[in-house]
Coordinates of C-alpha atoms and ligand atoms in Angstrom, one line a residue:
X1 CA -24.7 18.6 -17.4
X2 CA -22.1 16.1 -16.2
X3 CA -18.6 16.9 -15.3
X4 CA -15.8 16.2 -17.5
X5 CA -12.9 14.5 -16.2
X6 CA -10.9 13.3 -18.8
X7 CA -9.1 16.2 -20.8
X8 CA -5.8 16.8 -22.1
X9 CA -4.4 19.9 -23.5
X10 CA -1.3 20.7 -26.0
X11 CA 1.3 19.8 -23.5
X12 CA 1.0 16.4 -24.6
X13 CA 2.0 16.9 -28.1
X14 CA -1.0 15.3 -29.5
X15 CA -3.8 17.7 -28.7
X16 CA -4.9 21.3 -29.5
X17 CA -5.5 23.8 -27.2
X18 CA -4.8 25.4 -23.9
X19 CA -6.2 25.0 -20.5
X20 CA -7.9 28.0 -21.1
X21 CA -9.8 26.8 -24.5
X22 CA -11.4 23.5 -22.9
X23 CA -12.3 25.5 -19.9
X24 CA -14.1 28.2 -22.1
X25 CA -15.9 25.1 -24.1
X26 CA -16.9 23.8 -20.6
X27 CA -18.4 27.2 -19.9
X28 CA -20.3 27.3 -22.9
X29 CA -21.7 24.1 -22.4
X30 CA -23.0 25.0 -18.4
X31 CA -20.8 22.2 -17.4
X32 CA -20.4 22.5 -13.6
X33 CA -17.0 21.2 -13.0
X34 CA -13.9 19.8 -15.4
X35 CA -10.9 17.9 -14.3
X36 CA -7.5 17.9 -16.5
X37 CA -6.2 15.1 -16.8
X38 CA -3.0 15.2 -19.0
X39 CA -0.7 12.5 -19.5
X40 CA 1.8 12.2 -16.8
X41 CA 5.6 12.7 -17.0
X42 CA 7.4 10.0 -17.4
X43 CA 11.2 10.9 -17.1
X44 CA 12.1 7.0 -17.4
X45 CA 11.8 7.1 -20.9
X46 CA 8.4 5.5 -21.7
X47 CA 6.4 6.8 -24.5
X48 CA 8.0 10.5 -24.5
X49 CA 6.1 11.6 -27.7
X50 CA 2.9 11.4 -26.0
X51 CA 3.6 13.3 -23.0
X52 CA 4.9 16.4 -21.7
X53 CA 8.5 16.5 -20.1
X54 CA 9.2 16.7 -16.4
X55 CA 10.3 20.0 -17.0
X56 CA 7.1 21.0 -18.4
X57 CA 4.6 20.0 -15.5
X58 CA 5.2 23.2 -13.7
X59 CA 3.5 24.7 -16.5
X60 CA 0.8 22.6 -16.6
X61 CA 0.5 23.2 -13.1
X62 CA 0.0 27.0 -13.5
X63 CA -1.8 26.6 -16.6
X64 CA -4.6 24.8 -14.4
X65 CA -4.0 27.2 -11.5
X66 CA -4.5 30.0 -13.2
X67 CA -8.3 28.8 -13.9
X68 CA -9.3 28.1 -10.6
X69 CA -10.3 31.6 -9.7
X70 CA -13.5 31.8 -11.5
X71 CA -16.2 29.7 -9.4
X72 CA -18.0 28.1 -12.6
X73 CA -17.2 25.8 -13.7
X74 CA -14.6 24.4 -11.1
X75 CA -11.7 23.5 -12.4
X76 CA -10.2 20.4 -11.2
X77 CA -6.3 19.1 -11.7
X78 CA -5.7 15.9 -12.4
X79 CA -3.4 13.6 -14.4
X80 CA -3.5 10.4 -16.6
X81 CA -1.1 7.9 -15.3
X82 CA 0.0 5.1 -17.3
X83 CA 0.2 1.6 -15.7
X84 CA 3.1 -0.2 -17.1
X85 CA 5.7 -2.8 -15.3
X86 CA 8.2 -0.8 -13.8
X87 CA 5.9 2.6 -13.5
X88 CA 6.4 2.8 -10.0
X89 CA 10.0 3.7 -10.1
X90 CA 9.5 7.2 -11.0
X91 CA 5.9 7.7 -9.6
X92 CA 6.2 6.5 -6.1
X93 CA 8.3 9.7 -4.9
X94 CA 6.7 11.9 -7.5
X95 CA 3.2 11.6 -7.7
X96 CA 2.2 11.8 -3.8
X97 CA 3.9 14.9 -3.6
X98 CA 1.3 16.7 -6.2
X99 CA -1.6 18.1 -5.1
X100 CA -4.0 16.2 -7.4
X101 CA -7.8 16.1 -7.4
X102 CA -7.6 13.1 -9.3
X103 CA -5.4 10.3 -11.1
X104 CA -6.9 8.2 -13.6
X105 CA -5.1 4.8 -14.3
X106 CA -4.7 3.8 -17.9
X107 CA -3.2 1.2 -20.0
X108 CA -1.8 1.8 -23.2
X109 CA 1.1 -0.6 -24.0
X110 CA 1.5 -4.4 -24.0
X111 CA 5.0 -4.7 -23.9
X112 CA 6.1 -2.4 -26.2
X113 CA 3.5 -2.2 -28.3
X114 CA 1.1 0.5 -28.3
X115 CA -2.1 -1.3 -29.2
X116 CA -4.8 1.6 -29.0
X117 CA -2.1 3.6 -31.7
X118 CA -3.5 3.8 -35.0
X119 CA 0.1 3.5 -36.6
X120 CA 0.6 0.1 -34.8
X121 CA -3.0 -1.3 -35.5
X122 CA -1.6 -4.0 -37.9
X123 CA -0.4 -5.7 -34.8
X124 CA -3.8 -6.7 -34.3
X125 CA -3.8 -9.0 -37.0
X126 CA -0.6 -11.2 -36.1
X127 CA -1.8 -11.5 -32.2
X128 CA -4.2 -14.0 -30.4
X129 CA -6.7 -11.4 -29.8
X130 CA -8.1 -13.4 -26.5
X131 CA -4.8 -13.1 -25.2
X132 CA -3.9 -10.1 -25.8
X133 CA -7.2 -8.7 -24.0
X134 CA -6.1 -11.2 -21.2
X135 CA -2.6 -10.0 -20.8
X136 CA -4.6 -6.2 -20.8
X137 CA -6.6 -7.3 -18.0
X138 CA -4.1 -8.6 -15.9
X139 CA -2.4 -5.2 -16.2
X140 CA -5.7 -3.4 -15.1
X141 CA -5.4 -6.1 -12.1
X142 CA -1.8 -4.6 -11.5
X143 CA -2.9 -1.1 -11.6
X144 CA -5.6 -1.9 -9.2
X145 CA -3.2 -3.5 -6.8
X146 CA -0.8 -1.0 -7.4
X147 CA 0.3 1.1 -4.2
X148 CA 2.6 4.4 -4.1
X149 CA 3.5 4.9 -0.3
X150 CA 0.5 4.2 1.3
X151 CA -2.0 5.1 -1.4
X152 CA -3.6 3.6 -4.2
X153 CA -1.6 4.7 -7.4
X154 CA -4.8 5.5 -9.4
X155 CA -8.3 6.9 -8.5
X156 CA -10.2 6.0 -11.5
X157 CA -9.8 3.3 -14.3
X158 CA -9.4 4.8 -17.9
X159 CA -11.2 3.6 -20.5
X160 CA -11.9 0.1 -19.2
X161 CA -11.9 -1.9 -22.4
X162 CA -9.6 0.3 -24.5
X163 CA -8.5 -2.7 -26.5
X164 CA -11.7 -2.7 -28.4
X165 CA -10.6 0.5 -30.0
X166 CA -10.3 -0.8 -33.5
X167 CA -12.8 -3.8 -33.0
X168 CA -10.6 -6.3 -32.1
X169 CA -12.7 -8.6 -29.7
X170 CA -12.9 -11.8 -27.7
X171 CA -16.2 -13.5 -27.3
X172 CA -18.4 -12.1 -24.1
X173 CA -17.9 -15.5 -22.5
X174 CA -14.0 -14.7 -22.6
X175 CA -14.5 -11.1 -21.7
X176 CA -16.5 -11.9 -18.6
X177 CA -14.0 -14.6 -17.4
X178 CA -10.8 -12.3 -17.9
X179 CA -12.8 -9.1 -16.8
X180 CA -14.2 -10.1 -13.3
X181 CA -11.1 -10.8 -11.4
X182 CA -9.8 -7.6 -12.7
X183 CA -12.8 -5.9 -11.4
X184 CA -13.1 -7.4 -8.3
X185 CA -9.0 -6.1 -7.7
X186 CA -10.6 -2.7 -8.7
X187 CA -13.5 -2.6 -6.6
X188 CA -10.8 -4.0 -3.8
X189 CA -8.9 -1.1 -4.3
X190 CA -11.9 1.1 -3.9
X191 CA -11.5 2.6 -7.6
X192 CA -14.1 3.9 -9.5
X193 CA -14.3 3.5 -13.6
X194 CA -14.7 6.1 -16.0
X195 CA -17.4 6.3 -18.6
X196 CA -15.3 7.4 -21.7
X197 CA -17.1 8.6 -24.7
X198 CA -14.4 8.9 -26.9
X199 CA -15.1 5.4 -28.0
X200 CA -17.6 6.9 -30.0
X201 CA -15.0 8.9 -32.0
X202 CA -13.2 5.6 -32.7
X203 CA -13.4 2.9 -35.4
X204 CA -15.2 0.7 -32.7
X205 CA -18.0 3.5 -32.4
X206 CA -18.8 2.4 -28.6
X207 CA -18.7 4.4 -25.5
X208 CA -16.0 2.7 -23.1
X209 CA -16.8 0.2 -21.3
X210 CA -19.1 -2.1 -23.0
X211 CA -22.6 -2.3 -21.5
X212 CA -21.6 -5.9 -20.7
X213 CA -18.5 -4.8 -18.3
X214 CA -20.4 -1.8 -17.1
X215 CA -23.0 -4.4 -15.7
X216 CA -20.3 -6.3 -14.3
X217 CA -19.0 -3.4 -12.6
X218 CA -22.3 -2.3 -11.1
X219 CA -22.7 -6.0 -9.6
X220 CA -19.6 -5.1 -7.8
X221 CA -20.9 -1.3 -6.8
X222 CA -17.7 0.0 -8.3
X223 CA -18.3 4.0 -8.9
X224 CA -18.5 5.7 -12.0
X225 CA -17.6 9.2 -13.6
X226 CA -17.3 10.9 -16.9
X227 CA -14.8 11.7 -19.5
X228 CA -14.5 12.7 -23.2
X229 CA -10.9 12.0 -23.3
X230 CA -10.7 15.6 -25.2
X231 CA -7.7 16.3 -27.1
X232 CA -9.4 19.3 -28.7
X233 CA -11.7 22.0 -27.0
X234 CA -14.9 21.1 -29.2
X235 CA -14.3 17.2 -27.8
X236 CA -15.3 18.5 -24.1
X237 CA -18.8 17.0 -23.3
X238 CA -18.8 14.8 -26.3
X239 CA -21.7 13.0 -26.3
X240 CA -22.5 12.9 -22.5
X241 CA -26.3 12.3 -23.3
X242 CA -25.2 8.6 -24.5
X243 CA -22.9 8.2 -21.7
X244 CA -25.7 9.2 -19.3
X245 CA -28.0 6.8 -21.1
X246 CA -25.8 3.7 -20.4
X247 CA -25.1 4.7 -17.1
X248 CA -29.0 4.7 -16.4
X249 CA -29.6 1.3 -18.2
X250 CA -26.8 -0.4 -16.1
X251 CA -28.7 0.9 -12.9
X252 CA -26.2 3.7 -12.0
X253 CA -28.2 6.1 -9.9
X254 CA -25.1 7.9 -8.9
X255 CA -21.7 8.9 -10.0
X256 CA -18.7 10.3 -7.8
X257 CA -16.8 13.6 -7.7
X258 CA -13.5 14.1 -6.9
X259 CA -11.7 16.8 -4.0
X260 CA -8.0 15.8 -3.5
X261 CA -8.4 12.4 -4.5
X262 CA -11.3 11.6 -2.2
X263 CA -14.7 10.7 -4.1
X264 CA -18.2 12.0 -3.4
X265 CA -21.4 10.6 -4.7
X266 CA -23.7 12.8 -6.5
X267 CA -27.0 12.2 -8.2
X268 CA -27.1 11.7 -12.0
X269 CA -29.6 13.6 -13.7
X270 CA -32.9 12.2 -15.1
X271 CA -32.4 11.6 -19.2
Ligands
ZN1 ZN1 -3.7 11.7 -25.1
FE2 FE1 -5.9 7.2 -22.4
FE3 FE1 -6.6 10.7 -22.1
ZN4 ZN1 -7.2 8.5 -22.5

């Protein structure tokens, strides 16, 4: 069983369940380890309805730390940090002081548009889809280039092709052209990408990233890890058999686990 490195908790205001319930589900599945990656607090006012407040962060830390005593599954402490222009203003002092095992870096907004928010889906009908994706990949490149103190902002790019969520996509040719420079920057930063099975629960019915993007990542030797993006305990490890099959078909033989933000390769199970 693969480790699940993308798990939210009720603290983000749009998930259900305390950390203990997610861990119990992972234990039932025989999962070796899981990492909590709830949405980072952004006291600058960014998207306040989808995250814990800064004064709730100690509660998050304690809720996860309380689960680390038992040996199986191993419980890791992480966060999903949004990348947006200016996010470093808060993160540069705050994030390096936390003792995270893993920082996922994700892009959920283009300007003030939450492009993956079902309530804002209609905006897709009035934008140039290809240009929107190009802007998105520019932001992924900036995420990869971003440094806080001496280290990279994030270790892993979350749901690399999130804009496909509702089925709006560029041509494969345009996708390649815009994704390759971004993936070059991801590789340069030493970041990994996650194989995020939550796309199978969305209108697109497809894992993030697509087989095409994963093959471009493999060409650059970009490491992978696995995430369900669980917002409810029953979503832990969601369709990880499909995620493993996708990784294997792209030619991956290893994934990475993290401790204190350091990657460690491990061999993938056979199908
Ligand atoms: Zn969420
Ligand atoms: Fe996300
Ligand atoms: Fe998430
Ligand atoms: Zn996510």
